[in-house]
mmCIF file of C-alpha atoms in Angstrom:
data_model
loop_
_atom_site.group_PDB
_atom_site.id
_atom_site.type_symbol
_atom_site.label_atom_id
_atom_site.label_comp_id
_atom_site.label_asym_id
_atom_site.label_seq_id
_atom_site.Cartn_x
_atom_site.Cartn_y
_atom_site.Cartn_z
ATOM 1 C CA UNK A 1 0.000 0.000 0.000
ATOM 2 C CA UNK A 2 1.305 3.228 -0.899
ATOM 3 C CA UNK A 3 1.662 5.954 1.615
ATOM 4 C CA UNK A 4 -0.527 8.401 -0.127
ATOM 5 C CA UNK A 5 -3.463 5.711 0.398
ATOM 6 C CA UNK A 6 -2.761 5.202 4.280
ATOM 7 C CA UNK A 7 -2.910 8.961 4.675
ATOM 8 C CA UNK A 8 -6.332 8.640 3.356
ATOM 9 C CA UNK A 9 -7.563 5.634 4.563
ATOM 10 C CA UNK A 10 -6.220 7.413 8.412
ATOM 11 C CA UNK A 11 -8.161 10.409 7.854
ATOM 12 C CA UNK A 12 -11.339 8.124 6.807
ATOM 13 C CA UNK A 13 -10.855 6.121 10.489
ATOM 14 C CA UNK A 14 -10.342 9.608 12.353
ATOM 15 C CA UNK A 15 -13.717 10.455 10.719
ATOM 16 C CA UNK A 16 -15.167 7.948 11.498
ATOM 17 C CA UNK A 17 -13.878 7.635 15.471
ATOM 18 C CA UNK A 18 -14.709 11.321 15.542
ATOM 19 C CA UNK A 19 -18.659 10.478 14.584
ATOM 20 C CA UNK A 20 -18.535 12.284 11.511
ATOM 21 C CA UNK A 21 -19.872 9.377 9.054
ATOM 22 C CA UNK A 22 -16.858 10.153 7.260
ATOM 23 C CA UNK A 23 -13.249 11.410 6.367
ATOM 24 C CA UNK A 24 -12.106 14.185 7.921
ATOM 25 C CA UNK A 25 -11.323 16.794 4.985
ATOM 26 C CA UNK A 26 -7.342 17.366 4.772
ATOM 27 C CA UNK A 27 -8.098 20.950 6.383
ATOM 28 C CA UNK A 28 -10.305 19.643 9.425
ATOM 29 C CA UNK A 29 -7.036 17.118 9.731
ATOM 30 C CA UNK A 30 -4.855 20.327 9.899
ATOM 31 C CA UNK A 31 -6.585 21.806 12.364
ATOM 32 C CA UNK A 32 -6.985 18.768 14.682
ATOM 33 C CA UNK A 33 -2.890 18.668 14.859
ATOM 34 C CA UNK A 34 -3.052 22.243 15.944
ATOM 35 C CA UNK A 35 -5.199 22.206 18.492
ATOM 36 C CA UNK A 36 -4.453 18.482 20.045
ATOM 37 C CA UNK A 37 -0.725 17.934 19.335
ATOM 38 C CA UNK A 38 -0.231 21.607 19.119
ATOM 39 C CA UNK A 39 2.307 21.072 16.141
ATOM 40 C CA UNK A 40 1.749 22.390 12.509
ATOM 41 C CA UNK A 41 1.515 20.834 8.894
ATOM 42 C CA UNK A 42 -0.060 22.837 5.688
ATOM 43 C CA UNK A 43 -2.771 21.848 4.103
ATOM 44 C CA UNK A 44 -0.762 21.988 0.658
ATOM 45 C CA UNK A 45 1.407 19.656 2.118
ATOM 46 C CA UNK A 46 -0.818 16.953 3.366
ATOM 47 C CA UNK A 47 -2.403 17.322 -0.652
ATOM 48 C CA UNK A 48 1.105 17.385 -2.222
ATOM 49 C CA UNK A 49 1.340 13.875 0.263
ATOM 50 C CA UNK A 50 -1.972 12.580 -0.829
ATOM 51 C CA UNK A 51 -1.222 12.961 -4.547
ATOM 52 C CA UNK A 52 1.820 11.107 -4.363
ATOM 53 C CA UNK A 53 3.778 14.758 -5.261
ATOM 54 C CA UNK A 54 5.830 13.707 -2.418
ATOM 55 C CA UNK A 55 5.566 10.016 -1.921
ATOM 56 C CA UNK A 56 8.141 10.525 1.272
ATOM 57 C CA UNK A 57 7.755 12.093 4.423
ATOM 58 C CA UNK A 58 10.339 14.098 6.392
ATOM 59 C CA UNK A 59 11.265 12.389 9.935
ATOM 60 C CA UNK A 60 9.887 15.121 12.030
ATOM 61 C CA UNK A 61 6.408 15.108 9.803
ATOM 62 C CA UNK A 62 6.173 11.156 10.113
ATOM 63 C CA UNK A 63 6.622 11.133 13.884
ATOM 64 C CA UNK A 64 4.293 13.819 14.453
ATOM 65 C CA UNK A 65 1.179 11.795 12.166
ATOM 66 C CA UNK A 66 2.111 8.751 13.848
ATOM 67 C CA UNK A 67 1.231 10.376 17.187
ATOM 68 C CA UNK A 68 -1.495 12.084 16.050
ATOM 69 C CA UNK A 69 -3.023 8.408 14.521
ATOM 70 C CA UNK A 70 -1.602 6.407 16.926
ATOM 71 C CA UNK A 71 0.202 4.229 14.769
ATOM 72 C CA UNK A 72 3.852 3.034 14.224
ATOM 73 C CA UNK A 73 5.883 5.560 12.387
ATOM 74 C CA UNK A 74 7.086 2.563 10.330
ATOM 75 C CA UNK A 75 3.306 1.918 8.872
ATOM 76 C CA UNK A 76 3.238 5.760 7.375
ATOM 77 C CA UNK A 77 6.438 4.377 4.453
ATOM 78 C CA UNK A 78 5.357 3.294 0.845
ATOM 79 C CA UNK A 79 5.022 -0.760 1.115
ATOM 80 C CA UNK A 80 7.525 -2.591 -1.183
ATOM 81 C CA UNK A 81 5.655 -3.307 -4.201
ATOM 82 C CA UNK A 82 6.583 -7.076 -3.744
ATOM 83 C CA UNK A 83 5.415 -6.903 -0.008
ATOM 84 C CA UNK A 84 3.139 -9.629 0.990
ATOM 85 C CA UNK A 85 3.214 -12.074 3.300
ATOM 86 C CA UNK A 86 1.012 -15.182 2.864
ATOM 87 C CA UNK A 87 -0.375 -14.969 6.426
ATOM 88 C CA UNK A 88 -2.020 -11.293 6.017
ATOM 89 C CA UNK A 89 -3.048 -12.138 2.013
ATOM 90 C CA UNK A 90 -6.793 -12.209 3.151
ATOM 91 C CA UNK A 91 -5.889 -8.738 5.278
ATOM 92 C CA UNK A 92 -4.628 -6.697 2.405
ATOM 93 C CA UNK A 93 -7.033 -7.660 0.026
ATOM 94 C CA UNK A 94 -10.004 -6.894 2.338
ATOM 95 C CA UNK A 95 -7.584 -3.392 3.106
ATOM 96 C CA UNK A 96 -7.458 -2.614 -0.569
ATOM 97 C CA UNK A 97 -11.599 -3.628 -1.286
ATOM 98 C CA UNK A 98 -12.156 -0.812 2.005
ATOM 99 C CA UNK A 99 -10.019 1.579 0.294
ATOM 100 C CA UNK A 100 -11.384 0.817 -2.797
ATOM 101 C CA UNK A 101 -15.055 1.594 -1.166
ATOM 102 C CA UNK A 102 -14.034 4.759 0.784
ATOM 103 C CA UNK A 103 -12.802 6.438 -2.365
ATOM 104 C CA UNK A 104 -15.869 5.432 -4.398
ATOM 105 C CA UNK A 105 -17.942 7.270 -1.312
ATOM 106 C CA UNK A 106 -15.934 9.940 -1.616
ATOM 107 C CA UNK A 107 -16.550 10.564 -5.152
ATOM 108 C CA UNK A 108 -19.952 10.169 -4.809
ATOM 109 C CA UNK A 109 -20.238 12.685 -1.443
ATOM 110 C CA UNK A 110 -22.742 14.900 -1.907
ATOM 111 C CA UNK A 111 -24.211 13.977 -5.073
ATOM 112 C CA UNK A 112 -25.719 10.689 -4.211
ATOM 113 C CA UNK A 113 -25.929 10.873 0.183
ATOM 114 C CA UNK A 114 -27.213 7.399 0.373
ATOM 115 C CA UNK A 115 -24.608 5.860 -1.644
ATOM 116 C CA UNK A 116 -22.149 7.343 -0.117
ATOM 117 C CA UNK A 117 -23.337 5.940 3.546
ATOM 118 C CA UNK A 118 -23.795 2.563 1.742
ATOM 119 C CA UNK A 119 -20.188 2.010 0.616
ATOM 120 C CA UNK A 120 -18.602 3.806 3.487
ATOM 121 C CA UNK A 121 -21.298 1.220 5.975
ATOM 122 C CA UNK A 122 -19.530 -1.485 3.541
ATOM 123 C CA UNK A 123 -15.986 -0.211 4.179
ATOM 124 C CA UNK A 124 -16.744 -0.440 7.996
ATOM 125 C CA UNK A 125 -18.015 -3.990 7.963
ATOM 126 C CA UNK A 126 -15.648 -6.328 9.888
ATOM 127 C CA UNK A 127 -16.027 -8.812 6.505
ATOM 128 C CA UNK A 128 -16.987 -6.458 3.342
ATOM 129 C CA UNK A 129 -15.375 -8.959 0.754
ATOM 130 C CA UNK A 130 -17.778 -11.387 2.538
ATOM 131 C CA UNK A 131 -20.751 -8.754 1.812
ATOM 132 C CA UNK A 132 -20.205 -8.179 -1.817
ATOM 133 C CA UNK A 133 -20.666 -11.867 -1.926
ATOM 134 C CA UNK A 134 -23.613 -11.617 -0.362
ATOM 135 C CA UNK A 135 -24.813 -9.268 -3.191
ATOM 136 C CA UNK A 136 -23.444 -11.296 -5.452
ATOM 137 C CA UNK A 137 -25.772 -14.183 -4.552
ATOM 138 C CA UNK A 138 -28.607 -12.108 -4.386
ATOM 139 C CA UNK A 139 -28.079 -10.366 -7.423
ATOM 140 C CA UNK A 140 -28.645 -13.599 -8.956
ATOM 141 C CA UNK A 141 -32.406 -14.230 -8.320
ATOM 142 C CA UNK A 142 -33.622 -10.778 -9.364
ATOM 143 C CA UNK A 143 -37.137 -11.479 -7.465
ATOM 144 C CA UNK A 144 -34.675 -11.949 -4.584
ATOM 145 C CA UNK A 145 -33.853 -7.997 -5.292
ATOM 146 C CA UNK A 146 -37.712 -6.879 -5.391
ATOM 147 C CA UNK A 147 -38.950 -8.788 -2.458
ATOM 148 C CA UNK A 148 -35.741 -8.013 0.133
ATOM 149 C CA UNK A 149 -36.623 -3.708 -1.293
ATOM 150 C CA UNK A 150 -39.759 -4.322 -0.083
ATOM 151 C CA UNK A 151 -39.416 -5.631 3.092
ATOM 152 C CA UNK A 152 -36.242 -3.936 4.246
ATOM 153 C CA UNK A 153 -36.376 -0.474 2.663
ATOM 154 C CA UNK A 154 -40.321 -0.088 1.908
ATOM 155 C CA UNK A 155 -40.202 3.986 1.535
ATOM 156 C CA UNK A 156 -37.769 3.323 -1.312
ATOM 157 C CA UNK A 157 -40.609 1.501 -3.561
ATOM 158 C CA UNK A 158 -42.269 3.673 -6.470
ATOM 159 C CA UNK A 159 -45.823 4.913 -5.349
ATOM 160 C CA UNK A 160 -48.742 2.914 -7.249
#
């Protein structure tokens, strides 16, 4: 995983432990190290970071989000791109699918609400490759579709 996409998937957890129902914005990040760690990092930065513009972090900068996050300064470093080890396989897949689902709810934000709180509810989800399954197999029987609609989200049904 690169380090541009544990910067994001971090902010999407602080979000979320925060009770915002989603990822803090880079500039809400900003100010949360001010006020809480009471140490400084630009907005421009934690973009140019996020873009992969600067795919490394200074030592003083990766200490400082590592506190902040509570993590191990060694997770906030670009994996090597042949790093995998056969006991976590099942780990970084599910890891990428949650990434893979936060940045699809962030795309979709504000234009489609509901969607958004459906793929970042999937992200959350202690097994989501197990739920896409699931849809899989429902998908399947399309009355399946209609009948589970109406019982578990009635209000969305058309009006006869």
């Amino acid at each position: 995983m690169k380090l541009a996409d544990k910067i994001r998937y971090l902010r999407e957890v602080e979000g979320s432990l925060r009770g915002l129902d989603r990822a803090m914005t880079q500039q809400e990040l900003v100010r949360a190290i001010e006020d809480e760690a009471g140490k400084s990092i630009s907005q421009s930065y934690l973009s140019q970071i996020e873009s992969g513009a600067r795919p490394h972090l200074t030592n003083t900068t990766r200490l400082m989000l590592a506190k902040f996050f509570k993590v191990h300064p060694g997770y906030l470093v670009d994996d090597p791109d042949d790093f995998q080890s056969e006991l976590r396989t099942t780990e970084i897949i599910e890891d990428k699918l949650d990434l893979w689902l936060i940045g699809g709810a962030e795309r979709f934000g504000k234009a489609d609400p509901e969607l958004c709180r459906a793929l970042l509810r999937l992200a959350h989800h202690d097994d989501s490759r197990r739920c896409l399954l699931l849809l899989e197999s429902i998908l399947e029987t399309p009355a399946l579709v209609e009948r589970l609609m109406q019982v578990l989200r009635p209000e969305a049904q058309p009006k006869p």
